[in-house]
PDB file of N, CA and C in Angstrom:
ATOM      1  N   UNK C1315      56.057  -0.455  27.858  1.00  0.00           N
ATOM      2  CA  UNK C1315      55.213  -0.190  26.846  1.00  0.00           C
ATOM      3  C   UNK C1315      53.805   0.491  27.337  1.00  0.00           C
ATOM      4  N   UNK C1316      53.444   0.237  29.128  1.00  0.00           N
ATOM      5  CA  UNK C1316      52.343   0.650  29.460  1.00  0.00           C
ATOM      6  C   UNK C1316      52.619   2.139  29.922  1.00  0.00           C
ATOM      7  N   UNK C1317      53.906   2.795  29.864  1.00  0.00           N
ATOM      8  CA  UNK C1317      54.326   3.542  30.242  1.00  0.00           C
ATOM      9  C   UNK C1317      54.395   4.742  28.983  1.00  0.00           C
ATOM     10  N   UNK C1318      54.720   4.368  28.110  1.00  0.00           N
ATOM     11  CA  UNK C1318      54.422   4.804  26.900  1.00  0.00           C
ATOM     12  C   UNK C1318      53.268   5.199  26.204  1.00  0.00           C
ATOM     13  N   UNK C1319      52.084   4.536  26.485  1.00  0.00           N
ATOM     14  CA  UNK C1319      51.053   4.108  26.048  1.00  0.00           C
ATOM     15  C   UNK C1319      50.095   5.861  27.082  1.00  0.00           C
ATOM     16  N   UNK C1320      50.616   5.527  28.533  1.00  0.00           N
ATOM     17  CA  UNK C1320      49.979   6.411  29.434  1.00  0.00           C
ATOM     18  C   UNK C1320      50.534   7.786  28.678  1.00  0.00           C
ATOM     19  N   UNK C1321      51.409   8.190  28.518  1.00  0.00           N
ATOM     20  CA  UNK C1321      52.220   9.011  28.088  1.00  0.00           C
ATOM     21  C   UNK C1321      51.484   9.816  26.817  1.00  0.00           C
ATOM     22  N   UNK C1322      51.244   9.053  26.003  1.00  0.00           N
ATOM     23  CA  UNK C1322      50.870   9.396  24.882  1.00  0.00           C
ATOM     24  C   UNK C1322      49.617   9.714  25.156  1.00  0.00           C
ATOM     25  N   UNK C1323      48.503   9.172  25.878  1.00  0.00           N
ATOM     26  CA  UNK C1323      47.240   9.669  25.875  1.00  0.00           C
ATOM     27  C   UNK C1323      47.096  10.882  26.973  1.00  0.00           C
ATOM     28  N   UNK C1324      48.313  11.419  27.844  1.00  0.00           N
ATOM     29  CA  UNK C1324      48.193  12.236  28.584  1.00  0.00           C
ATOM     30  C   UNK C1324      48.609  13.642  27.752  1.00  0.00           C
ATOM     31  N   UNK C1325      49.469  13.511  26.594  1.00  0.00           N
ATOM     32  CA  UNK C1325      49.593  13.873  25.409  1.00  0.00           C
ATOM     33  C   UNK C1325      48.391  14.796  24.890  1.00  0.00           C
ATOM     34  N   UNK C1326      48.212  13.762  24.443  1.00  0.00           N
ATOM     35  CA  UNK C1326      46.684  14.310  23.722  1.00  0.00           C
ATOM     36  C   UNK C1326      45.828  14.437  24.763  1.00  0.00           C
ATOM     37  N   UNK C1327      45.294  14.467  25.870  1.00  0.00           N
ATOM     38  CA  UNK C1327      44.134  14.943  26.461  1.00  0.00           C
ATOM     39  C   UNK C1327      44.884  16.506  26.872  1.00  0.00           C
ATOM     40  N   UNK C1328      46.057  16.587  27.026  1.00  0.00           N
ATOM     41  CA  UNK C1328      46.328  18.168  27.280  1.00  0.00           C
ATOM     42  C   UNK C1328      46.368  19.040  26.010  1.00  0.00           C
ATOM     43  N   UNK C1329      46.816  18.255  24.900  1.00  0.00           N
ATOM     44  CA  UNK C1329      46.496  19.133  23.555  1.00  0.00           C
ATOM     45  C   UNK C1329      45.218  19.296  23.387  1.00  0.00           C
ATOM     46  N   UNK C1330      44.575  18.493  23.354  1.00  0.00           N
ATOM     47  CA  UNK C1330      42.752  18.641  23.076  1.00  0.00           C
ATOM     48  C   UNK C1330      42.490  19.920  24.087  1.00  0.00           C
ATOM     49  N   UNK C1331      42.834  19.774  25.632  1.00  0.00           N
ATOM     50  CA  UNK C1331      42.235  20.740  26.332  1.00  0.00           C
ATOM     51  C   UNK C1331      43.111  22.123  26.111  1.00  0.00           C
ATOM     52  N   UNK C1332      44.381  22.197  25.463  1.00  0.00           N
ATOM     53  CA  UNK C1332      44.712  23.502  25.175  1.00  0.00           C
ATOM     54  C   UNK C1332      43.988  24.034  23.912  1.00  0.00           C
ATOM     55  N   UNK C1333      43.533  23.398  22.981  1.00  0.00           N
ATOM     56  CA  UNK C1333      43.228  23.835  21.749  1.00  0.00           C
ATOM     57  C   UNK C1333      41.754  24.042  22.004  1.00  0.00           C
ATOM     58  N   UNK C1334      40.930  23.357  22.396  1.00  0.00           N
ATOM     59  CA  UNK C1334      39.255  23.053  22.460  1.00  0.00           C
ATOM     60  C   UNK C1334      38.671  24.478  22.759  1.00  0.00           C
ATOM     61  N   UNK C1335      39.244  25.308  23.866  1.00  0.00           N
ATOM     62  CA  UNK C1335      38.454  26.402  23.695  1.00  0.00           C
ATOM     63  C   UNK C1335      38.702  27.503  22.386  1.00  0.00           C
ATOM     64  N   UNK C1336      39.693  27.353  21.528  1.00  0.00           N
ATOM     65  CA  UNK C1336      39.550  28.129  20.228  1.00  0.00           C
ATOM     66  C   UNK C1336      38.689  27.262  19.233  1.00  0.00           C
ATOM     67  N   UNK C1337      38.292  25.995  19.537  1.00  0.00           N
ATOM     68  CA  UNK C1337      37.150  25.765  18.328  1.00  0.00           C
ATOM     69  C   UNK C1337      35.948  25.823  18.773  1.00  0.00           C
ATOM     70  N   UNK C1338      35.764  26.268  19.726  1.00  0.00           N
ATOM     71  CA  UNK C1338      33.991  26.197  20.154  1.00  0.00           C
ATOM     72  C   UNK C1338      33.854  27.775  20.031  1.00  0.00           C
ATOM     73  N   UNK C1339      32.798  28.183  18.768  1.00  0.00           N
ATOM     74  CA  UNK C1339      32.403  29.401  18.985  1.00  0.00           C
ATOM     75  C   UNK C1339      31.313  29.658  19.751  1.00  0.00           C
ATOM     76  N   UNK C1340      31.885  30.963  20.118  1.00  0.00           N
ATOM     77  CA  UNK C1340      31.081  31.601  21.024  1.00  0.00           C
ATOM     78  C   UNK C1340      30.091  32.655  20.278  1.00  0.00           C
ATOM     79  N   UNK C1341      28.519  33.057  21.144  1.00  0.00           N
ATOM     80  CA  UNK C1341      28.002  33.966  20.390  1.00  0.00           C
ATOM     81  C   UNK C1341      28.617  35.330  21.021  1.00  0.00           C
ATOM     82  N   UNK C1342      28.906  34.786  22.730  1.00  0.00           N
ATOM     83  CA  UNK C1342      28.833  36.298  23.407  1.00  0.00           C
ATOM     84  C   UNK C1342      30.663  36.821  23.388  1.00  0.00           C
ATOM     85  N   UNK C1343      31.486  36.361  22.071  1.00  0.00           N
ATOM     86  CA  UNK C1343      31.969  36.998  21.846  1.00  0.00           C
ATOM     87  C   UNK C1343      32.341  38.089  21.271  1.00  0.00           C
ATOM     88  N   UNK C1344      32.780  39.498  21.562  1.00  0.00           N
ATOM     89  CA  UNK C1344      32.517  40.441  21.114  1.00  0.00           C
ATOM     90  C   UNK C1344      33.146  40.816  20.069  1.00  0.00           C
ATOM     91  N   UNK C1345      34.461  40.309  19.806  1.00  0.00           N
ATOM     92  CA  UNK C1345      35.218  40.131  18.898  1.00  0.00           C
ATOM     93  C   UNK C1345      34.554  40.129  17.442  1.00  0.00           C
ATOM     94  N   UNK C1346      34.033  38.736  17.519  1.00  0.00           N
ATOM     95  CA  UNK C1346      33.277  37.962  16.487  1.00  0.00           C
ATOM     96  C   UNK C1346      32.645  39.009  15.804  1.00  0.00           C
ATOM     97  N   UNK C1347      31.839  39.792  16.516  1.00  0.00           N
ATOM     98  CA  UNK C1347      30.805  40.212  16.250  1.00  0.00           C
ATOM     99  C   UNK C1347      30.965  42.092  15.976  1.00  0.00           C
ATOM    100  N   UNK C1348      32.371  42.512  16.157  1.00  0.00           N
ATOM    101  CA  UNK C1348      32.320  43.542  16.099  1.00  0.00           C
ATOM    102  C   UNK C1348      33.169  44.308  14.616  1.00  0.00           C
ATOM    103  N   UNK C1349      32.662  44.950  13.992  1.00  0.00           N
ATOM    104  CA  UNK C1349      33.100  45.276  12.740  1.00  0.00           C
ATOM    105  C   UNK C1349      33.771  47.048  12.605  1.00  0.00           C
ATOM    106  N   UNK C1350      35.052  46.918  12.533  1.00  0.00           N
ATOM    107  CA  UNK C1350      35.827  47.948  12.702  1.00  0.00           C
ATOM    108  C   UNK C1350      35.698  48.994  11.234  1.00  0.00           C
ATOM    109  N   UNK C1351      35.679  49.997  11.037  1.00  0.00           N
ATOM    110  CA  UNK C1351      35.608  50.459   9.472  1.00  0.00           C
ATOM    111  C   UNK C1351      37.050  51.343   9.604  1.00  0.00           C
ATOM    112  N   UNK C1352      37.614  51.013  10.410  1.00  0.00           N
ATOM    113  CA  UNK C1352      38.974  51.965  10.342  1.00  0.00           C
ATOM    114  C   UNK C1352      40.583  51.268   9.356  1.00  0.00           C
ATOM    115  N   UNK C1353      41.040  52.062   9.109  1.00  0.00           N
ATOM    116  CA  UNK C1353      41.977  51.331   8.349  1.00  0.00           C
ATOM    117  C   UNK C1353      43.681  51.860   8.488  1.00  0.00           C
ATOM    118  N   UNK C1354      44.333  51.016   9.038  1.00  0.00           N
ATOM    119  CA  UNK C1354      45.652  51.551   9.326  1.00  0.00           C
ATOM    120  C   UNK C1354      46.547  52.093   7.818  1.00  0.00           C
ATOM    121  N   UNK C1355      46.886  52.975   7.612  1.00  0.00           N
ATOM    122  CA  UNK C1355      47.505  53.340   6.265  1.00  0.00           C
ATOM    123  C   UNK C1355      49.056  53.300   6.128  1.00  0.00           C
ATOM    124  N   UNK C1356      49.134  54.122   7.645  1.00  0.00           N
ATOM    125  CA  UNK C1356      50.917  53.450   7.693  1.00  0.00           C
ATOM    126  C   UNK C1356      51.254  53.430   9.396  1.00  0.00           C
ATOM    127  N   UNK C1357      52.128  52.466   9.567  1.00  0.00           N
ATOM    128  CA  UNK C1357      52.764  52.380  10.506  1.00  0.00           C
ATOM    129  C   UNK C1357      54.229  52.325  10.555  1.00  0.00           C
ATOM    130  N   UNK C1358      54.538  52.872  11.607  1.00  0.00           N
ATOM    131  CA  UNK C1358      56.075  53.020  12.015  1.00  0.00           C
ATOM    132  C   UNK C1358      56.639  52.826  12.981  1.00  0.00           C
ATOM    133  N   UNK C1359      57.776  51.745  13.346  1.00  0.00           N
ATOM    134  CA  UNK C1359      58.034  51.711  14.902  1.00  0.00           C
ATOM    135  C   UNK C1359      59.331  52.059  14.751  1.00  0.00           C
ATOM    136  N   UNK C1360      60.133  53.168  15.775  1.00  0.00           N
ATOM    137  CA  UNK C1360      61.760  53.328  15.647  1.00  0.00           C
ATOM    138  C   UNK C1360      61.916  52.380  17.076  1.00  0.00           C
ATOM    139  N   UNK C1361      62.986  51.671  17.174  1.00  0.00           N
ATOM    140  CA  UNK C1361      63.760  50.922  18.387  1.00  0.00           C
ATOM    141  C   UNK C1361      64.952  51.516  18.616  1.00  0.00           C
ATOM    142  N   UNK C1362      64.864  51.719  20.126  1.00  0.00           N
ATOM    143  CA  UNK C1362      66.517  52.217  20.372  1.00  0.00           C
ATOM    144  C   UNK C1362      66.614  51.122  21.199  1.00  0.00           C
ATOM    145  N   UNK C1363      68.053  51.178  21.216  1.00  0.00           N
ATOM    146  CA  UNK C1363      68.327  49.537  22.378  1.00  0.00           C
ATOM    147  C   UNK C1363      69.563  50.497  22.823  1.00  0.00           C
ATOM    148  N   UNK C1364      69.579  50.857  24.179  1.00  0.00           N
ATOM    149  CA  UNK C1364      70.708  51.571  24.697  1.00  0.00           C
ATOM    150  C   UNK C1364      71.616  50.459  25.346  1.00  0.00           C
ATOM    151  N   UNK C1365      73.272  50.813  25.709  1.00  0.00           N
ATOM    152  CA  UNK C1365      74.198  50.355  25.951  1.00  0.00           C
ATOM    153  C   UNK C1365      73.748  49.485  27.177  1.00  0.00           C
ATOM    154  N   UNK C1366      73.125  49.829  28.098  1.00  0.00           N
ATOM    155  CA  UNK C1366      72.967  49.340  29.557  1.00  0.00           C
ATOM    156  C   UNK C1366      71.593  48.418  29.240  1.00  0.00           C
ATOM    157  N   UNK C1367      70.950  48.213  28.290  1.00  0.00           N
ATOM    158  CA  UNK C1367      69.895  47.059  28.003  1.00  0.00           C
ATOM    159  C   UNK C1367      68.322  47.970  27.689  1.00  0.00           C
ATOM    160  N   UNK C1368      68.390  49.243  28.058  1.00  0.00           N
ATOM    161  CA  UNK C1368      66.933  49.783  27.984  1.00  0.00           C
ATOM    162  C   UNK C1368      66.570  49.938  26.632  1.00  0.00           C
ATOM    163  N   UNK C1369      65.268  49.716  26.530  1.00  0.00           N
ATOM    164  CA  UNK C1369      64.672  49.293  25.328  1.00  0.00           C
ATOM    165  C   UNK C1369      63.574  50.774  24.696  1.00  0.00           C
ATOM    166  N   UNK C1370      63.866  51.556  24.007  1.00  0.00           N
ATOM    167  CA  UNK C1370      62.921  52.548  23.614  1.00  0.00           C
ATOM    168  C   UNK C1370      61.959  52.567  22.245  1.00  0.00           C
ATOM    169  N   UNK C1371      60.629  52.378  22.440  1.00  0.00           N
ATOM    170  CA  UNK C1371      60.062  52.252  21.204  1.00  0.00           C
ATOM    171  C   UNK C1371      58.939  53.270  20.883  1.00  0.00           C
ATOM    172  N   UNK C1372      59.163  53.690  19.807  1.00  0.00           N
ATOM    173  CA  UNK C1372      58.345  54.763  19.384  1.00  0.00           C
ATOM    174  C   UNK C1372      56.906  54.359  18.071  1.00  0.00           C
ATOM    175  N   UNK C1373      56.341  54.229  18.453  1.00  0.00           N
ATOM    176  CA  UNK C1373      55.020  53.791  17.298  1.00  0.00           C
ATOM    177  C   UNK C1373      54.307  54.939  16.888  1.00  0.00           C
ATOM    178  N   UNK C1374      54.370  55.094  15.413  1.00  0.00           N
ATOM    179  CA  UNK C1374      53.642  55.872  14.788  1.00  0.00           C
ATOM    180  C   UNK C1374      52.597  55.177  13.707  1.00  0.00           C
ATOM    181  N   UNK C1375      51.312  55.609  14.079  1.00  0.00           N
ATOM    182  CA  UNK C1375      50.554  55.222  13.290  1.00  0.00           C
ATOM    183  C   UNK C1375      49.639  55.994  12.507  1.00  0.00           C
ATOM    184  N   UNK C1376      49.037  56.025  11.525  1.00  0.00           N
ATOM    185  CA  UNK C1376      47.871  56.557  10.628  1.00  0.00           C
ATOM    186  C   UNK C1376      46.716  55.949  10.245  1.00  0.00           C
ATOM    187  N   UNK C1377      45.817  56.071  10.731  1.00  0.00           N
ATOM    188  CA  UNK C1377      44.494  55.477  10.819  1.00  0.00           C
ATOM    189  C   UNK C1377      43.482  56.392  10.239  1.00  0.00           C
ATOM    190  N   UNK C1378      43.121  56.040   8.793  1.00  0.00           N
ATOM    191  CA  UNK C1378      41.683  56.218   8.223  1.00  0.00           C
ATOM    192  C   UNK C1378      40.621  55.986   8.646  1.00  0.00           C
ATOM    193  N   UNK C1379      39.561  57.305   9.507  1.00  0.00           N
ATOM    194  CA  UNK C1379      38.571  56.782   9.888  1.00  0.00           C
ATOM    195  C   UNK C1379      37.419  57.447   8.681  1.00  0.00           C
ATOM    196  N   UNK C1380      36.756  56.285   7.821  1.00  0.00           N
ATOM    197  CA  UNK C1380      36.027  56.630   7.222  1.00  0.00           C
ATOM    198  C   UNK C1380      34.625  57.733   7.280  1.00  0.00           C
ATOM    199  N   UNK C1381      34.186  57.305   8.402  1.00  0.00           N
ATOM    200  CA  UNK C1381      33.052  58.173   8.893  1.00  0.00           C
ATOM    201  C   UNK C1381      33.278  58.715  10.002  1.00  0.00           C
ATOM    202  N   UNK C1382      32.727  59.956  10.662  1.00  0.00           N
ATOM    203  CA  UNK C1382      33.384  60.590  12.271  1.00  0.00           C
ATOM    204  C   UNK C1382      32.671  59.190  13.035  1.00  0.00           C
ATOM    205  N   UNK C1383      33.709  59.520  13.896  1.00  0.00           N
ATOM    206  CA  UNK C1383      33.471  58.453  15.412  1.00  0.00           C
ATOM    207  C   UNK C1383      33.493  59.275  16.329  1.00  0.00           C
ATOM    208  N   UNK C1384      32.354  58.324  17.630  1.00  0.00           N
ATOM    209  CA  UNK C1384      32.640  58.919  18.564  1.00  0.00           C
ATOM    210  C   UNK C1384      33.812  58.598  19.362  1.00  0.00           C
ATOM    211  N   UNK C1385      34.077  59.696  20.672  1.00  0.00           N
ATOM    212  CA  UNK C1385      35.586  59.863  21.098  1.00  0.00           C
ATOM    213  C   UNK C1385      35.990  58.453  21.465  1.00  0.00           C
ATOM    214  N   UNK C1386      36.880  58.116  21.682  1.00  0.00           N
ATOM    215  CA  UNK C1386      37.454  56.775  22.151  1.00  0.00           C
ATOM    216  C   UNK C1386      38.348  57.405  23.370  1.00  0.00           C
ATOM    217  N   UNK C1387      38.585  56.674  24.386  1.00  0.00           N
ATOM    218  CA  UNK C1387      39.718  56.660  25.290  1.00  0.00           C
ATOM    219  C   UNK C1387      40.516  55.572  24.882  1.00  0.00           C
ATOM    220  N   UNK C1388      42.122  55.926  24.334  1.00  0.00           N
ATOM    221  CA  UNK C1388      42.679  54.118  24.390  1.00  0.00           C
ATOM    222  C   UNK C1388      43.758  54.511  25.708  1.00  0.00           C
ATOM    223  N   UNK C1389      43.425  53.700  26.779  1.00  0.00           N
ATOM    224  CA  UNK C1389      44.701  53.729  27.964  1.00  0.00           C
ATOM    225  C   UNK C1389      45.980  53.530  27.268  1.00  0.00           C
ATOM    226  N   UNK C1390      46.733  54.263  27.856  1.00  0.00           N
ATOM    227  CA  UNK C1390      48.302  53.778  27.762  1.00  0.00           C
ATOM    228  C   UNK C1390      48.880  53.429  29.279  1.00  0.00           C
ATOM    229  N   UNK C1391      49.416  52.349  29.038  1.00  0.00           N
ATOM    230  CA  UNK C1391      49.983  51.064  29.962  1.00  0.00           C
ATOM    231  C   UNK C1391      51.121  51.777  30.676  1.00  0.00           C
ATOM    232  N   UNK C1392      51.987  53.014  30.026  1.00  0.00           N
ATOM    233  CA  UNK C1392      53.327  53.220  30.608  1.00  0.00           C
ATOM    234  C   UNK C1392      54.498  52.502  30.215  1.00  0.00           C
ATOM    235  N   UNK C1393      55.557  52.639  30.658  1.00  0.00           N
ATOM    236  CA  UNK C1393      56.496  51.915  30.636  1.00  0.00           C
ATOM    237  C   UNK C1393      56.450  50.565  31.277  1.00  0.00           C
ATOM    238  N   UNK C1394      57.165  49.425  30.473  1.00  0.00           N
ATOM    239  CA  UNK C1394      57.149  48.188  31.438  1.00  0.00           C
ATOM    240  C   UNK C1394      58.596  47.865  32.266  1.00  0.00           C
TER     241      UNK C1394
END
């Protein structure tokens, strides 16, 4: 019985520790204060799985920019 209670308490502590960071609002979170006026109007993804297990993905996005935006650099990670 003591072992069951100890396991349950440990599970509650671990669960609380995992979800606590998401529950605390932070004012320095850039995602919370950033407004993006763009809208994705079309998204198409083509997946090609080769016989040897390679996966090729081509994503095509059409984005509506309602106002002139400064140039943005979107880094590409390359192949995984």
